[in-house]
Tab-separated table of C-alpha atoms in Angstrom:
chain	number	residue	atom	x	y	z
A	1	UNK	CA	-104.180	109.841	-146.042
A	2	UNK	CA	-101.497	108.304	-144.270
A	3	UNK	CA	-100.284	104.685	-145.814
A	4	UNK	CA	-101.090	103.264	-142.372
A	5	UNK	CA	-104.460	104.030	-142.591
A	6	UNK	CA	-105.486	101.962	-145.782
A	7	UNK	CA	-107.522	99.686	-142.985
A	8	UNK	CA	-108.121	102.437	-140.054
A	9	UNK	CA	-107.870	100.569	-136.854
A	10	UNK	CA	-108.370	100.721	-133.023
A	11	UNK	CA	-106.915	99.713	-129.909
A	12	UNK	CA	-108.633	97.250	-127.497
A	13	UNK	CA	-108.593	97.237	-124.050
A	14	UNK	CA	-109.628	94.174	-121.091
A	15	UNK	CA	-112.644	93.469	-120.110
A	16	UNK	CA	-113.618	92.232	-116.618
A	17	UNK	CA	-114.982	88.724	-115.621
A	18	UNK	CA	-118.255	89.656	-114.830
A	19	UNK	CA	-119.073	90.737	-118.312
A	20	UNK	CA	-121.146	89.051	-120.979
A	21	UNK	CA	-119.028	87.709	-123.850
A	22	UNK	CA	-116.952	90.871	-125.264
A	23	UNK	CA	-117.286	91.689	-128.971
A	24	UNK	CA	-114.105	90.263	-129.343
A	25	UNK	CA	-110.434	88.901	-128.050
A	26	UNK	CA	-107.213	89.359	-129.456
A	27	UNK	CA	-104.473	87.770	-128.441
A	28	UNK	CA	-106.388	86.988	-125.264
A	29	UNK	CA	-106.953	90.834	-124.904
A	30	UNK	CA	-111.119	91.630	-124.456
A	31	UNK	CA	-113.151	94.273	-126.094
A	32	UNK	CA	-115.985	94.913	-124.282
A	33	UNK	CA	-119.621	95.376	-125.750
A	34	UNK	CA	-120.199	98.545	-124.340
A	35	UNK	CA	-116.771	100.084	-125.329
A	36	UNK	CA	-117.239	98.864	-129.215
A	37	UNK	CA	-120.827	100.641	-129.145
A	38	UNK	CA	-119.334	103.388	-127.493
A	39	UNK	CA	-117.064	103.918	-130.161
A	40	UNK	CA	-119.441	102.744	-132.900
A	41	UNK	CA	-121.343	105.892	-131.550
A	42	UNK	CA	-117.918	108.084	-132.495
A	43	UNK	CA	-117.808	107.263	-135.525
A	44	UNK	CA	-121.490	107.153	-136.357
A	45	UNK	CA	-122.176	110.899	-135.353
A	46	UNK	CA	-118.612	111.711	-137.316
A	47	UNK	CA	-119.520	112.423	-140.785
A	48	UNK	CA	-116.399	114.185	-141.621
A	49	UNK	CA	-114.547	110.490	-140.240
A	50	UNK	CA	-117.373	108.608	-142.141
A	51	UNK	CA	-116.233	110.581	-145.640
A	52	UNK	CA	-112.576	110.412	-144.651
A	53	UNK	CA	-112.122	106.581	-144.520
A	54	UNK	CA	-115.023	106.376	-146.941
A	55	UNK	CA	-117.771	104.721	-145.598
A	56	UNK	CA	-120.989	106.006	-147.106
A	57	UNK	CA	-122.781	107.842	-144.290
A	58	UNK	CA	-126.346	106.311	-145.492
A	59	UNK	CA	-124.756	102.415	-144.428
A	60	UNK	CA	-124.391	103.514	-141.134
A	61	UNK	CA	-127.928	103.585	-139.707
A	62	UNK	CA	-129.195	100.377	-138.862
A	63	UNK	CA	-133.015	99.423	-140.275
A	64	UNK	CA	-134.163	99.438	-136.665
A	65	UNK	CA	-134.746	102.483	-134.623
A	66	UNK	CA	-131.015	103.815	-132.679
A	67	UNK	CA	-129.099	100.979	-134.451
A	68	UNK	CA	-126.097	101.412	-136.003
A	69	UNK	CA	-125.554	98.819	-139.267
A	70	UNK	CA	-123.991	95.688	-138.930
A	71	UNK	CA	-121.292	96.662	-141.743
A	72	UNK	CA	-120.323	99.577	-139.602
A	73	UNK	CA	-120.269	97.789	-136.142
A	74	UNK	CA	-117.982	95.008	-137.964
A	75	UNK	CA	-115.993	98.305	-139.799
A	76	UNK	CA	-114.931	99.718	-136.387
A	77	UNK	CA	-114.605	96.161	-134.636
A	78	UNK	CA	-112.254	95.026	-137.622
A	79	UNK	CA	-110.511	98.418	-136.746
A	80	UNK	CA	-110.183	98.190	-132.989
A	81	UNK	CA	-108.959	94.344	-133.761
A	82	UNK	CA	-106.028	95.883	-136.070
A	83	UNK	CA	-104.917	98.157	-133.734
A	84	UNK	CA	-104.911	96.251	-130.810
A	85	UNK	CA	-102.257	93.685	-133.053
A	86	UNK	CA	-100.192	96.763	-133.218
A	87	UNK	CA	-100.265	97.449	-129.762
A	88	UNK	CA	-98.772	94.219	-129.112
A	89	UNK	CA	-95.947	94.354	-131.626
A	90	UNK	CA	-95.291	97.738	-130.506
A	91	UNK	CA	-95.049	96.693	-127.255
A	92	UNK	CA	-92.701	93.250	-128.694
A	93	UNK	CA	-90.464	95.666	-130.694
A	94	UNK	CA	-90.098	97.940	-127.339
A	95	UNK	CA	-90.949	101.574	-128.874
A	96	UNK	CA	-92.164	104.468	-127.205
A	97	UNK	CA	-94.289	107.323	-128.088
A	98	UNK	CA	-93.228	110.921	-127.661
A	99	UNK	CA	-95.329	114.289	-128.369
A	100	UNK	CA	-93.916	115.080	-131.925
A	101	UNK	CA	-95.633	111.767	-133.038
A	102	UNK	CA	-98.873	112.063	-131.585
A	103	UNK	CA	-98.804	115.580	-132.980
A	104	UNK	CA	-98.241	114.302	-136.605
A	105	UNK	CA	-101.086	112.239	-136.160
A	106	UNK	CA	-102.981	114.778	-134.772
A	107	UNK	CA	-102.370	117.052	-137.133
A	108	UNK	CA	-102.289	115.060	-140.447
A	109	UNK	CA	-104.173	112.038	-139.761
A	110	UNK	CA	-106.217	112.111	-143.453
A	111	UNK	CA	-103.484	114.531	-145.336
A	112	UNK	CA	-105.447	117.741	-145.107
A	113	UNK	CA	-105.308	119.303	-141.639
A	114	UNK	CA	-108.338	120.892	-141.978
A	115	UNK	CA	-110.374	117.921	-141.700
A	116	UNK	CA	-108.194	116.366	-139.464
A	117	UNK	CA	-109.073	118.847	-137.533
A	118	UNK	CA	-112.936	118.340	-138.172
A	119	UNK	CA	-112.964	115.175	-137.643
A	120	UNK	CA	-110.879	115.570	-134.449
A	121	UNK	CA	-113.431	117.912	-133.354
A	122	UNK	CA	-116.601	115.839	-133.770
A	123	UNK	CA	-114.984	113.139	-130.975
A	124	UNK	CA	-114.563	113.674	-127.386
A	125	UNK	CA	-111.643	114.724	-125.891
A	126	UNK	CA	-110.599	110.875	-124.106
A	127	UNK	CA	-111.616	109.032	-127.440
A	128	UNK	CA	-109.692	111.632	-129.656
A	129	UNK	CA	-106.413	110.929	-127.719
A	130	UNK	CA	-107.212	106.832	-128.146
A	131	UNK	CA	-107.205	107.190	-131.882
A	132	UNK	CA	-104.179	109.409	-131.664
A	133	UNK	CA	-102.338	106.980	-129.807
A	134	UNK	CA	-103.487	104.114	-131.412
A	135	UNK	CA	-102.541	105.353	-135.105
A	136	UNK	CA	-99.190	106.578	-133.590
A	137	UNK	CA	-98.580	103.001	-132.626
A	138	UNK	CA	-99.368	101.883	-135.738
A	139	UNK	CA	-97.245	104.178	-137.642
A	140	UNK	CA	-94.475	103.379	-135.338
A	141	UNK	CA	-94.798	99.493	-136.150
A	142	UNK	CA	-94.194	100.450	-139.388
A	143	UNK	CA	-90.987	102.882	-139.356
A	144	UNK	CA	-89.794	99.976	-137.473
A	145	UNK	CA	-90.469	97.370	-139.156
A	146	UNK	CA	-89.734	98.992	-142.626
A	147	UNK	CA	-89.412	96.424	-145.815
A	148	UNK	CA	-90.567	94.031	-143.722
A	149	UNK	CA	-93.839	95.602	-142.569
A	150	UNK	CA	-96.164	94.261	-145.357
A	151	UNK	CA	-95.304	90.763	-144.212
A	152	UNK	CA	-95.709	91.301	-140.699
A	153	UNK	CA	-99.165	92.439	-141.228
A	154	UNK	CA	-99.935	89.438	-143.335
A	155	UNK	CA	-98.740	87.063	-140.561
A	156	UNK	CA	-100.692	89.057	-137.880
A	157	UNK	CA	-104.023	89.086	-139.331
A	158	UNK	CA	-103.663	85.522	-140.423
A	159	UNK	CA	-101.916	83.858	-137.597
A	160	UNK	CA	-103.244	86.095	-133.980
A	161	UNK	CA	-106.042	84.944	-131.940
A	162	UNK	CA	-108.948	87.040	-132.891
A	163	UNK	CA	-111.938	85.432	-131.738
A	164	UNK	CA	-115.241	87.789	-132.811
A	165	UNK	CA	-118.258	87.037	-131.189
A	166	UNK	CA	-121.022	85.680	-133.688
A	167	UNK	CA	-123.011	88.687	-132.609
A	168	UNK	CA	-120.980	90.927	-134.631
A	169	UNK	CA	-119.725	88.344	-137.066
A	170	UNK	CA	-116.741	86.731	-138.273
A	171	UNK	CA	-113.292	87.274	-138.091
A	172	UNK	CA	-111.465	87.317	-142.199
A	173	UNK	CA	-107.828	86.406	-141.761
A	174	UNK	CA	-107.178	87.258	-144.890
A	175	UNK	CA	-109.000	90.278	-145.793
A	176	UNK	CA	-108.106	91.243	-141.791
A	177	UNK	CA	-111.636	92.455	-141.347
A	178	UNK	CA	-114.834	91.349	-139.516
A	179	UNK	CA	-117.670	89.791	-141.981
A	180	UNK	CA	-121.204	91.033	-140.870
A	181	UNK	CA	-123.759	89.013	-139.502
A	182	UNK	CA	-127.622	90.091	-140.807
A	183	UNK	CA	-129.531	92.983	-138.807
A	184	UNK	CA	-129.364	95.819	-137.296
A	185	UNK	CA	-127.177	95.831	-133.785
A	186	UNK	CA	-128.293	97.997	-130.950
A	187	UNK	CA	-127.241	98.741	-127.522
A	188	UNK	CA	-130.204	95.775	-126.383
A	189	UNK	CA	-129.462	93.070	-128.780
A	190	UNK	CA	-128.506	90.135	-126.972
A	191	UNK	CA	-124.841	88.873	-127.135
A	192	UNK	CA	-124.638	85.546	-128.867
A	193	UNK	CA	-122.859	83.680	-126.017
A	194	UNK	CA	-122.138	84.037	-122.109
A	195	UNK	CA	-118.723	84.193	-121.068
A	196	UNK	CA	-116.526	84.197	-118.003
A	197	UNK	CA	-114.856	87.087	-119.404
């Protein structure tokens, strides 16, 4: 597995005003409710991805019917909330993607192409190029940034604005990951707190 993906994470993108509280903001940057159980959904029905990044497949069903569980809902939320930090700095530092990165990814995401592949295939076709992207970025940050990555991440997941909405839990800043609330989460759960989004 690639060293950037000892915590897998995903991009973000803006949510609009007339939404409910998102699941989260970074950096001022929203993550809507129905995008994180979108992707939840990806990686739920991806048992090759579940293996890959191993989370046990059996944690992922919530105890209520067509839930997912709260660890994995905070799992992919502490994920997109990594990756969106990225997407800033990579943004800061001025870099660009090109084709032979997002084919590296794309081809050698968890070391063995093979699963890559798998788990590639078990995604649709807009959310597979999101993760591509999104690791690229993040792989980018750290060719960049070099010696000095390990520090950079440190500072970022300490000292960015990531506000998590209770419903999904708490924001770590220095594990980098979301704490879990209790419960199952489903697509009807009510969000914890209105917002002018």
């Amino acid at each position: 597995m690639l060293p950037a993906l000892a915590g897998l994470t995903l991009v973000a993108t803006a949510g609009c005003a007339d939404d409910v509280s998102p699941a989260a903001r970074v950096d001022g940057v929203a993550i809507p409710n129905d995008e994180l159980l979108d992707e939840v959904e990806q990686w739920g029905n991806n048992s090759t991805l579940l293996q890959a990044v191993q989370f046990p497949e059996e944690l992922a069903q919530g105890e209520a019917p067509e839930s997912w569980s709260t660890e994995l809902v905070g799992f992919v939320l502490g994920s997109r909330v990594g990756f969106e930090l990225h997407r800033a700095e990579f943004e800061e530092l001025g870099l660009e993607l090109d084709d032979e990165q997002r084919e590296g990814v794309r081809g050698q995401l968890f070391g063995d192409p093979a699963v890559t592949e798998q788990v590639f295939e078990g995604f649709t076709d807009d959310y597979g190029d999101e993760l591509v992207d999104s690791v690229a970025r993040q792989i980018a940050v750290q060719d960049e940034l070099g010696e000095e990555y390990s520090a950079w991440v440190d500072e970022a997941y300490a000292d960015g604005e990531v506000d998590i909405n209770p419903r999904y839990g708490t924001w770590d800043p220095v594990a980098g990951r979301v704490v879990a609330p209790e419960g199952p989460i489903t697509r009807t759960t009510e969000p914890a707190f209105p917002t002018g989004g």
